[in-house]
Short mmCIF file of C-alpha atoms in Angstrom, two decimals:
data_model
loop_
_atom_site.label_atom_id
_atom_site.label_comp_id
_atom_site.label_asym_id
_atom_site.label_seq_id
_atom_site.Cartn_x
_atom_site.Cartn_y
_atom_site.Cartn_z
CA MET L 1 100.29 107.54 96.49
CA SER L 2 100.02 107.62 100.25
CA TRP L 3 102.58 105.06 101.39
CA ARG L 4 103.97 105.20 104.89
CA LYS L 5 106.91 103.05 105.98
CA TYR L 6 106.79 101.32 109.31
CA GLY L 7 109.73 99.69 111.04
CA GLY L 8 108.59 97.38 113.72
CA ILE L 9 108.62 95.11 116.64
CA THR L 10 106.30 92.31 117.54
CA SER L 11 104.49 91.52 120.72
CA ASN L 12 102.61 88.43 121.82
CA SER L 13 100.39 90.46 124.11
CA SER L 14 96.74 90.80 123.11
CA SER L 15 96.23 93.80 125.40
CA PRO L 16 95.79 97.21 123.79
CA CYS L 17 97.57 98.85 126.71
CA LEU L 18 100.62 100.74 125.52
CA CYS L 19 102.27 100.46 128.95
CA ASP L 20 102.91 96.78 128.32
CA LYS L 21 106.20 95.78 129.94
CA THR L 22 107.61 94.11 126.85
CA LEU L 23 106.90 97.18 124.77
CA ALA L 24 108.37 99.51 127.38
CA GLN L 25 111.51 97.40 127.69
CA TYR L 26 111.89 97.36 123.92
CA ALA L 27 111.45 101.13 123.71
CA ASN L 28 114.10 101.61 126.36
CA ARG L 29 116.54 99.41 124.47
CA ARG L 30 115.97 101.37 121.26
CA ILE L 31 116.49 104.70 122.98
CA SER L 32 119.60 103.40 124.68
CA ALA L 33 120.94 102.28 121.33
CA ASP L 34 120.72 105.90 120.17
CA LEU L 35 118.60 105.11 117.15
CA SER L 36 117.19 107.93 115.07
CA ARG L 37 113.93 109.59 116.06
CA ARG L 38 112.42 108.58 112.75
CA GLY L 39 113.28 104.93 113.31
CA PHE L 40 111.96 105.02 116.87
CA VAL L 41 108.64 106.57 115.87
CA ALA L 42 108.27 104.04 113.06
CA GLY L 43 108.90 101.24 115.51
CA MET L 44 106.31 102.59 117.92
CA ALA L 45 103.75 102.82 115.11
CA ALA L 46 104.32 99.21 114.18
CA SER L 47 104.17 98.20 117.84
CA MET L 48 100.78 99.87 118.26
CA LEU L 49 99.51 98.13 115.12
CA SER L 50 100.81 94.78 116.38
CA LEU L 51 98.88 95.20 119.64
CA ILE L 52 95.66 96.04 117.84
CA LEU L 53 95.70 93.50 115.01
CA PRO L 54 95.30 90.32 117.11
CA ASP L 55 92.13 91.68 118.71
CA LEU L 56 90.77 92.69 115.31
CA GLY L 57 91.42 89.17 114.04
CA LYS L 58 89.74 87.55 117.02
CA ALA L 59 86.72 89.79 116.63
CA GLN L 60 86.29 88.39 113.11
CA GLY L 61 87.05 84.81 114.16
CA ILE L 62 90.24 84.62 112.09
CA SER L 63 93.03 84.71 114.66
CA PRO L 64 96.13 82.78 113.57
CA PRO L 65 96.25 79.17 114.79
CA GLU L 66 98.39 78.10 117.67
CA ALA L 67 101.05 75.47 117.13
CA PRO L 68 99.45 71.99 117.28
CA ALA L 69 99.22 70.67 120.83
CA ARG L 70 100.43 67.32 119.50
CA PRO L 71 102.57 66.42 116.48
CA VAL L 72 100.49 65.59 113.40
CA THR L 73 100.63 62.50 111.21
CA PHE L 74 98.69 62.28 107.95
CA THR L 75 97.74 58.77 106.82
CA ASN L 76 96.16 57.19 103.74
CA LEU L 77 97.25 59.89 101.30
CA ARG L 78 98.34 60.10 97.69
CA LEU L 79 101.35 62.33 97.24
CA PHE L 80 102.43 64.78 94.56
CA ASP L 81 105.84 65.91 95.80
CA GLY L 82 106.39 68.90 93.47
CA LYS L 83 108.98 67.05 91.40
CA SER L 84 107.62 63.71 90.16
CA SER L 85 105.18 63.32 87.29
CA THR L 86 103.05 60.71 89.05
CA LEU L 87 101.35 60.21 92.40
CA ARG L 88 102.63 57.91 95.11
CA SER L 89 99.83 56.10 96.92
CA GLY L 90 99.27 54.50 100.31
CA LEU L 91 101.58 56.84 102.22
CA TYR L 92 101.73 58.47 105.61
CA MET L 93 103.56 61.69 106.50
CA SER L 94 104.63 62.90 109.93
CA ILE L 95 105.01 66.59 110.72
CA ASP L 96 107.66 67.58 113.25
CA GLY L 97 107.37 71.23 114.17
CA SER L 98 107.60 73.31 111.00
CA ARG L 99 109.14 70.54 108.91
CA ILE L 100 108.17 67.25 107.31
CA GLY L 101 109.53 64.49 109.49
CA HIS L 102 109.08 61.14 107.78
CA ILE L 103 107.25 59.86 104.71
CA GLY L 104 106.55 56.15 104.65
CA THR L 105 104.36 53.46 103.14
CA GLY L 106 101.37 51.90 104.86
CA GLN L 107 100.51 52.65 108.45
CA PRO L 108 102.82 54.72 110.67
CA PRO L 109 104.46 53.28 113.77
CA SER L 110 102.29 53.59 116.83
CA ALA L 111 102.64 57.00 118.46
CA ASP L 112 100.20 57.71 121.26
CA ASN L 113 101.05 61.39 121.48
CA ARG L 114 100.32 62.19 117.82
CA MET L 115 97.21 63.60 116.19
CA VAL L 116 96.38 61.31 113.28
CA ILE L 117 94.43 62.63 110.29
CA ASP L 118 93.14 60.05 107.80
CA CYS L 119 93.25 61.72 104.38
CA GLY L 120 90.84 59.24 102.81
CA ASN L 121 93.09 58.60 99.79
CA LYS L 122 92.93 62.25 98.80
CA VAL L 123 95.82 63.96 97.03
CA MET L 124 98.36 65.98 98.98
CA ILE L 125 100.41 68.60 97.11
CA PRO L 126 102.93 71.25 98.16
CA GLY L 127 101.63 74.69 99.03
CA LEU L 128 101.37 76.82 95.89
CA ILE L 129 103.83 79.65 95.22
CA ASP L 130 103.01 82.89 93.39
CA MET L 131 106.21 84.46 92.06
CA HIS L 132 104.65 87.78 91.03
CA TRP L 133 102.36 89.15 93.73
CA HIS L 134 101.86 92.61 95.21
CA ALA L 135 100.61 92.07 98.74
CA LEU L 136 99.72 95.72 99.36
CA LEU L 137 98.22 96.35 95.92
CA ALA L 138 95.95 93.32 95.55
CA ALA L 139 93.02 94.26 97.77
CA LEU L 140 92.33 97.92 96.94
CA PRO L 141 91.48 99.86 93.76
CA ILE L 142 94.24 102.12 92.52
CA GLN L 143 92.13 105.21 93.22
CA VAL L 144 91.98 104.23 96.89
CA LEU L 145 95.68 103.38 97.05
CA LEU L 146 96.59 106.79 95.68
CA GLN L 147 94.70 108.54 98.48
CA ALA L 148 94.35 106.20 101.46
CA ASP L 149 96.22 106.43 104.73
CA MET L 150 98.85 103.70 104.96
CA GLY L 151 97.29 102.26 108.11
CA PHE L 152 94.15 101.47 106.11
CA VAL L 153 96.24 99.94 103.31
CA TYR L 154 97.99 97.62 105.77
CA LEU L 155 94.71 96.55 107.34
CA ALA L 156 93.28 95.74 103.91
CA ALA L 157 96.50 93.89 103.01
CA SER L 158 96.34 91.81 106.19
CA GLY L 159 92.84 90.63 105.30
CA GLU L 160 93.92 89.81 101.76
CA ALA L 161 96.97 87.95 103.10
CA GLU L 162 94.74 85.49 104.92
CA ARG L 163 92.56 85.01 101.85
CA THR L 164 95.70 84.41 99.77
CA LEU L 165 96.78 81.68 102.17
CA LEU L 166 93.37 80.00 102.18
CA ARG L 167 93.44 79.93 98.38
CA GLY L 168 96.39 77.57 98.81
CA PHE L 169 99.22 80.01 98.14
CA THR L 170 101.48 79.45 101.11
CA THR L 171 104.34 81.55 99.68
CA ILE L 172 104.46 84.67 97.54
CA ARG L 173 107.30 86.74 96.15
CA ASP L 174 106.34 90.39 96.54
CA VAL L 175 107.80 92.30 93.60
CA GLY L 176 106.83 95.87 94.43
CA GLY L 177 105.65 97.62 97.57
CA PRO L 178 106.57 98.17 101.23
CA SER L 179 105.63 94.68 102.39
CA PHE L 180 108.32 94.37 105.07
CA VAL L 181 106.05 95.05 108.06
CA LEU L 182 103.33 92.76 106.66
CA LYS L 183 105.89 89.97 106.40
CA GLN L 184 106.99 90.69 109.97
CA ALA L 185 103.42 90.50 111.25
CA ILE L 186 102.83 87.18 109.47
CA ASP L 187 106.12 85.64 110.58
CA GLY L 188 105.45 86.80 114.15
CA GLY L 189 102.05 85.12 114.20
CA LEU L 190 100.09 88.37 114.55
CA ILE L 191 98.09 87.72 111.38
CA SER L 192 97.60 84.82 108.98
CA GLY L 193 99.19 84.92 105.57
CA PRO L 194 101.72 83.38 103.20
CA ARG L 195 105.46 83.49 103.49
CA ILE L 196 106.68 86.67 101.82
CA TYR L 197 109.88 87.12 99.85
CA PRO L 198 109.96 90.95 99.79
CA SER L 199 111.61 93.13 97.15
CA GLY L 200 110.66 96.47 98.64
CA PRO L 201 109.50 99.22 96.27
CA MET L 202 110.27 98.60 92.63
CA ILE L 203 113.17 100.74 91.48
CA THR L 204 112.53 102.80 88.36
CA THR L 205 113.77 105.89 86.53
CA THR L 206 112.15 109.25 86.05
CA GLY L 207 109.19 108.58 83.76
CA GLY L 208 109.53 104.81 84.02
CA HIS L 209 106.83 102.34 84.97
CA GLY L 210 105.96 102.90 88.61
CA ASP L 211 106.71 106.64 88.57
CA PHE L 212 103.30 107.73 89.83
CA ARG L 213 104.41 111.22 90.86
CA PRO L 214 102.08 114.10 90.03
CA LEU L 215 103.57 116.53 87.54
CA SER L 216 103.79 119.07 90.36
CA ASP L 217 106.70 117.02 91.76
CA ILE L 218 108.73 117.54 88.57
CA PRO L 219 111.56 118.44 88.21
CA ARG L 220 113.51 116.62 90.87
CA SER L 221 115.65 118.84 93.03
CA GLY L 222 119.08 117.24 93.25
CA GLY L 223 118.90 113.96 95.14
CA GLN L 224 115.73 114.90 97.01
CA VAL L 225 113.04 112.21 97.06
CA THR L 226 109.30 112.78 97.04
CA ARG L 227 106.81 111.89 99.75
CA MET L 228 105.63 108.83 97.80
CA GLU L 229 109.19 107.53 97.55
CA GLN L 230 109.77 108.11 101.25
CA GLU L 231 106.68 106.05 102.01
CA GLY L 232 107.92 103.08 99.96
CA GLY L 233 105.58 103.05 96.96
CA PHE L 234 108.46 103.15 94.49
CA ALA L 235 112.06 104.36 94.26
CA ILE L 236 113.55 106.52 91.51
CA ALA L 237 117.19 106.28 90.44
CA ASP L 238 118.70 108.11 87.46
CA SER L 239 122.41 107.28 87.79
CA GLU L 240 124.60 104.32 88.64
CA ASP L 241 125.28 105.71 92.11
CA GLU L 242 121.58 106.25 92.75
CA VAL L 243 120.86 102.69 91.64
CA ARG L 244 123.38 101.33 94.12
CA LEU L 245 121.89 103.50 96.86
CA ARG L 246 118.31 102.42 96.22
CA VAL L 247 119.28 98.74 96.01
CA ARG L 248 121.19 98.93 99.28
CA GLU L 249 118.25 100.67 100.96
CA GLN L 250 116.01 97.70 100.18
CA PHE L 251 118.50 95.17 101.51
CA LEU L 252 118.91 97.29 104.63
CA GLN L 253 115.17 96.86 105.22
CA GLY L 254 115.22 93.10 104.66
CA ALA L 255 114.67 92.52 100.94
CA SER L 256 115.38 88.99 99.74
CA GLN L 257 115.90 90.25 96.16
CA VAL L 258 115.25 93.54 94.37
CA LYS L 259 113.18 94.44 91.33
CA LEU L 260 114.12 97.05 88.75
CA VAL L 261 111.96 98.39 85.94
CA GLY L 262 113.46 97.92 82.48
CA CYS L 263 110.71 99.37 80.29
CA GLY L 264 107.22 100.88 80.39
CA GLY L 265 104.25 99.22 82.01
CA VAL L 266 100.49 98.81 81.79
CA SER L 267 99.25 100.63 84.88
CA THR L 268 101.48 103.72 84.66
CA PRO L 269 99.73 105.98 82.12
CA ARG L 270 102.76 107.98 81.00
CA SER L 271 105.13 105.03 80.38
CA PRO L 272 104.66 103.41 76.93
CA LEU L 273 105.62 99.74 76.75
CA ASP L 274 108.37 100.34 74.18
CA MET L 275 110.32 102.86 76.29
CA LEU L 276 113.60 101.82 77.93
CA THR L 277 114.60 102.95 81.40
CA PHE L 278 117.96 101.98 82.87
CA THR L 279 121.13 101.83 80.79
CA GLN L 280 123.17 98.65 80.77
CA PRO L 281 125.78 100.08 83.20
CA GLN L 282 123.00 101.13 85.57
CA LEU L 283 121.45 97.65 85.48
CA ARG L 284 124.88 96.14 86.03
CA ALA L 285 125.35 98.38 89.07
CA ALA L 286 122.21 96.80 90.56
CA VAL L 287 123.34 93.27 89.68
CA GLU L 288 126.77 93.83 91.25
CA THR L 289 125.27 95.35 94.40
CA ALA L 290 122.80 92.49 94.77
CA ALA L 291 125.65 90.02 94.32
CA ASP L 292 127.53 91.81 97.10
CA TRP L 293 124.53 91.01 99.30
CA GLY L 294 124.43 87.41 98.12
CA THR L 295 121.26 87.57 96.04
CA TYR L 296 119.82 88.62 92.67
CA VAL L 297 117.92 91.19 90.61
CA ALA L 298 114.61 90.70 88.81
CA VAL L 299 113.77 93.12 86.00
CA HIS L 300 110.34 94.12 84.68
CA ALA L 301 110.78 93.80 80.90
CA TYR L 302 108.30 93.16 78.09
CA THR L 303 110.15 93.99 74.87
CA PRO L 304 113.13 92.28 73.19
CA GLU L 305 115.24 95.41 73.70
CA ALA L 306 114.49 95.60 77.44
CA VAL L 307 115.10 91.87 77.95
CA GLN L 308 118.35 91.85 75.97
CA ARG L 309 119.72 94.87 77.81
CA SER L 310 118.96 93.11 81.10
CA LEU L 311 120.66 89.93 79.96
CA SER L 312 123.76 91.89 78.93
CA ALA L 313 123.90 93.32 82.45
CA GLY L 314 123.80 89.87 84.05
CA VAL L 315 120.21 89.93 85.31
CA GLN L 316 119.10 86.48 86.46
CA CYS L 317 115.31 86.83 86.32
CA ILE L 318 113.03 88.54 83.79
CA GLU L 319 109.51 89.49 84.85
CA HIS L 320 106.81 89.33 82.14
CA GLY L 321 108.63 89.02 78.77
CA HIS L 322 105.32 88.95 76.86
CA LEU L 323 106.67 90.76 73.78
CA MET L 324 109.99 88.95 73.38
CA ASP L 325 111.02 87.37 70.08
CA ASP L 326 112.75 84.12 69.15
CA ARG L 327 116.26 85.57 69.30
CA THR L 328 115.64 86.97 72.77
CA ALA L 329 114.24 83.65 74.01
CA ALA L 330 117.32 81.87 72.70
CA LEU L 331 119.56 84.30 74.59
CA MET L 332 117.59 83.72 77.80
CA ALA L 333 118.05 79.97 77.45
CA LYS L 334 121.76 80.37 76.68
CA ASN L 335 122.26 82.57 79.76
CA ASP L 336 120.20 80.20 81.95
CA THR L 337 117.98 83.15 82.92
CA TRP L 338 114.64 82.64 84.63
CA LEU L 339 111.43 83.82 82.99
CA SER L 340 108.82 84.76 85.60
CA THR L 341 105.73 85.37 83.51
CA GLN L 342 101.95 85.41 83.85
CA PRO L 343 99.30 83.66 81.73
CA PHE L 344 97.19 86.69 80.80
CA VAL L 345 94.61 85.42 78.30
CA ASP L 346 91.84 88.04 78.27
CA GLU L 347 90.62 91.21 79.94
CA ASN L 348 89.16 89.25 82.85
CA ASP L 349 92.75 88.90 84.08
CA ALA L 350 93.00 92.59 84.99
CA ALA L 351 90.97 95.16 86.87
CA ALA L 352 88.91 97.54 84.74
CA LEU L 353 91.33 99.64 82.70
CA THR L 354 91.00 102.96 80.92
CA GLU L 355 93.12 104.24 78.05
CA PRO L 356 96.01 104.10 77.48
CA SER L 357 96.42 101.24 79.98
CA ARG L 358 93.75 99.11 78.30
CA SER L 359 95.48 99.21 74.92
CA LYS L 360 98.80 98.29 76.53
CA PHE L 361 97.23 95.34 78.34
CA LEU L 362 95.66 94.09 75.11
CA GLU L 363 99.15 94.16 73.58
CA VAL L 364 100.45 92.10 76.48
CA ILE L 365 97.59 89.58 76.13
CA ALA L 366 98.36 89.24 72.42
CA GLY L 367 101.93 88.22 73.28
CA THR L 368 101.11 85.62 75.95
CA ASP L 369 100.73 82.63 73.62
CA SER L 370 104.02 83.35 71.86
CA THR L 371 105.85 83.79 75.15
CA TYR L 372 104.94 80.37 76.50
CA LYS L 373 105.59 78.69 73.14
CA LEU L 374 109.04 80.29 72.97
CA ALA L 375 109.76 79.28 76.55
CA ARG L 376 108.91 75.66 75.72
CA LYS L 377 110.80 75.72 72.42
CA HIS L 378 114.03 76.95 74.00
CA GLY L 379 113.73 75.18 77.36
CA ILE L 380 113.72 78.41 79.38
CA LYS L 381 113.38 77.98 83.13
CA THR L 382 109.86 79.32 83.65
CA ALA L 383 108.13 80.39 86.86
CA PHE L 384 104.43 80.96 87.53
CA GLY L 385 102.98 84.18 88.89
CA THR L 386 99.74 86.13 88.61
CA ASP L 387 100.33 89.91 89.01
CA LEU L 388 96.69 90.46 90.03
CA ILE L 389 96.35 94.00 91.38
CA PHE L 390 93.87 96.72 92.30
CA SER L 391 90.81 94.50 92.91
CA PRO L 392 89.83 92.13 95.74
CA VAL L 393 87.51 90.35 93.30
CA LEU L 394 90.33 89.88 90.80
CA ALA L 395 92.59 88.53 93.55
CA THR L 396 90.23 85.58 94.02
CA ARG L 397 91.24 84.41 90.52
CA GLN L 398 94.72 83.42 91.68
CA GLY L 399 93.93 79.74 91.22
CA VAL L 400 92.08 80.43 87.97
CA MET L 401 95.28 81.96 86.59
CA LEU L 402 97.07 78.67 87.26
CA THR L 403 94.45 76.80 85.22
CA HIS L 404 95.23 79.06 82.23
CA LEU L 405 98.51 77.16 81.91
CA LYS L 406 96.56 74.20 80.47
CA ARG L 407 96.87 75.94 77.08
CA TRP L 408 100.60 75.11 77.01
CA TYR L 409 101.28 72.57 79.78
CA SER L 410 99.83 69.39 81.20
CA PRO L 411 98.29 69.67 84.69
CA VAL L 412 101.31 68.03 86.29
CA GLU L 413 103.68 70.39 84.45
CA ALA L 414 101.63 73.39 85.60
CA LEU L 415 101.59 72.18 89.21
CA THR L 416 105.32 71.50 89.10
CA MET L 417 105.90 75.05 87.87
CA ALA L 418 103.80 76.53 90.71
CA THR L 419 105.52 74.40 93.37
CA GLY L 420 108.93 72.80 92.84
CA ALA L 421 110.14 75.05 90.02
CA ASN L 422 109.07 78.23 91.81
CA GLY L 423 110.85 76.95 94.90
CA GLN L 424 114.07 76.73 92.90
CA LEU L 425 113.75 80.35 91.86
CA LEU L 426 113.11 81.42 95.46
CA ALA L 427 116.37 79.71 96.44
CA LEU L 428 118.21 82.13 94.13
CA SER L 429 118.10 84.63 97.01
CA LYS L 430 120.80 82.52 98.70
CA GLU L 431 122.25 84.49 101.64
CA ARG L 432 119.17 86.74 101.81
CA ASN L 433 116.69 83.85 101.86
CA PRO L 434 114.32 84.53 104.78
CA TYR L 435 113.23 80.87 104.84
CA PRO L 436 116.38 78.83 104.17
CA GLY L 437 114.68 75.46 103.89
CA LYS L 438 113.12 73.61 100.97
CA LEU L 439 109.88 75.11 99.66
CA GLY L 440 107.63 73.87 96.88
CA VAL L 441 108.36 70.19 97.53
CA LEU L 442 107.09 67.55 99.92
CA GLU L 443 110.04 65.56 101.16
CA GLU L 444 111.66 64.81 104.47
CA GLY L 445 113.17 67.95 105.99
CA ALA L 446 111.23 70.36 103.76
CA TYR L 447 108.95 73.01 105.23
CA ALA L 448 105.52 71.61 106.09
CA ASP L 449 103.58 73.76 103.61
CA LEU L 450 100.94 71.55 102.04
CA LEU L 451 97.41 71.24 100.66
CA LEU L 452 94.99 68.30 100.72
CA VAL L 453 92.87 68.36 97.56
CA ASP L 454 89.48 66.72 97.18
CA GLY L 455 90.11 65.14 93.80
CA ASN L 456 93.16 64.63 91.62
CA PRO L 457 94.60 67.94 90.33
CA LEU L 458 97.10 66.03 88.18
CA GLU L 459 94.10 64.99 86.10
CA ASN L 460 91.84 67.99 86.73
CA LEU L 461 93.73 71.23 87.29
CA ASP L 462 90.44 73.12 87.55
CA LEU L 463 90.12 71.86 91.13
CA ILE L 464 92.62 74.56 92.13
CA ALA L 465 90.29 77.27 90.84
CA ASN L 466 87.73 76.52 93.57
CA PRO L 467 89.76 76.41 96.81
CA ASP L 468 86.78 76.92 99.14
CA GLN L 469 85.29 73.64 97.99
CA ASN L 470 88.29 71.56 96.97
CA LEU L 471 91.06 72.40 99.45
CA ARG L 472 90.28 70.31 102.50
CA ILE L 473 93.46 71.09 104.45
CA VAL L 474 95.79 74.08 104.24
CA MET L 475 98.96 73.82 106.32
CA LYS L 476 101.83 76.30 106.43
CA ASP L 477 104.92 75.95 108.59
CA GLY L 478 103.40 72.93 110.32
CA ARG L 479 100.27 74.85 111.37
CA VAL L 480 96.82 74.00 110.10
CA TYR L 481 94.93 77.04 108.82
CA LYS L 482 92.05 75.08 107.32
CA ASN L 483 90.86 71.56 108.06
CA THR L 484 87.57 70.00 107.00
CA ILE L 485 88.81 66.45 107.65
CA ALA L 486 88.08 64.95 111.04
CA ALA L 487 91.11 63.99 113.12
#
């Protein structure tokens, strides 16, 4: 897999000239700081990309919006706040910078300097959160990802990031891939996209899910890492010390949490679902290291054995869990562990698969119904995610995946899971939280990430599946990225 890491700087200049003063001054500071040649070259590569990307965006008419010239006030709206089970009507909401200022009833106090948007009694909800997304894997087929230059992968990911945002997902948790520079470009305003909680490459063992090495790279030579690992596609660790090293490497790069692989997976051909990867002491080494950094570990685990081993090691979040049994679900509830799972219901929820991946995915689909029923039975804290990878067409089904939850939850329960509940799980990153404000809720002081829906999604969740038609306003961080309502 051709992954190339980029460090990076940002620049507000739209000029492609590499003699830009800001860039030159930054380069001088880095040299003076006696940074490594590898780090300096990586920074220069990211700098060049940052100078090019704004012009590419403008050429396509998709440049990120500027901050509003005037503060915004929304009037005449019905509010779903991400916590309550009912709507509040006849409200107004003021936006102050990147945060929600005041929410009140009736008409707002007169403010000549504000832009006022009449919402026409439409429903406002928090921006949606996808807790299992792969920002660099969503837009390209796996065959392309295995061969493409990383520059091309990042360009494709930047386009998909904007589409993700316009689908109403204002925040994603990236649980596998070198998404650090993409996050930096979005946060710096170079491209449009959701907030990213990055994990860095998923950490696995030799032969575990995510080990995409060709057989020619086997056996490993001591602690030497392969080209694919160096480029950030995945990270292999086969001892407690290696686990600690790989975890620390991700936090060094800016990870908000880390993800380890506890068993086999669907897309890695040579890793059967029933295999186990890390031992309990190795998983505990990751949990302890993450705790030293003030955050947590998520573990990819389908089977009861993989989930239980993770729980014994103190893991706070299980990804998937589709094959767990009643005893395992009871242990998760007892330990107050999060279940971050995905409502896979048929083969339309994955890119075209060949054997043995197809058979493994069918096994996962068969376990979906039981997983959600067990989660409800035992009161497990459950998060919503999609895990849509390797197809730009499949990625458009992000909202459709949310509607699958109607099989087990009411529309308001599903929306609460994808907003307020997911926001609670994001807050588990504590000291490593890149956005240390409230997400997933609409209340005073929370981040101004919101959607205006044409219709009532608390009665008709299917509205979310057609964002082009039904999302009238998309705002993230107090900036409007879509608005079909006249001010």
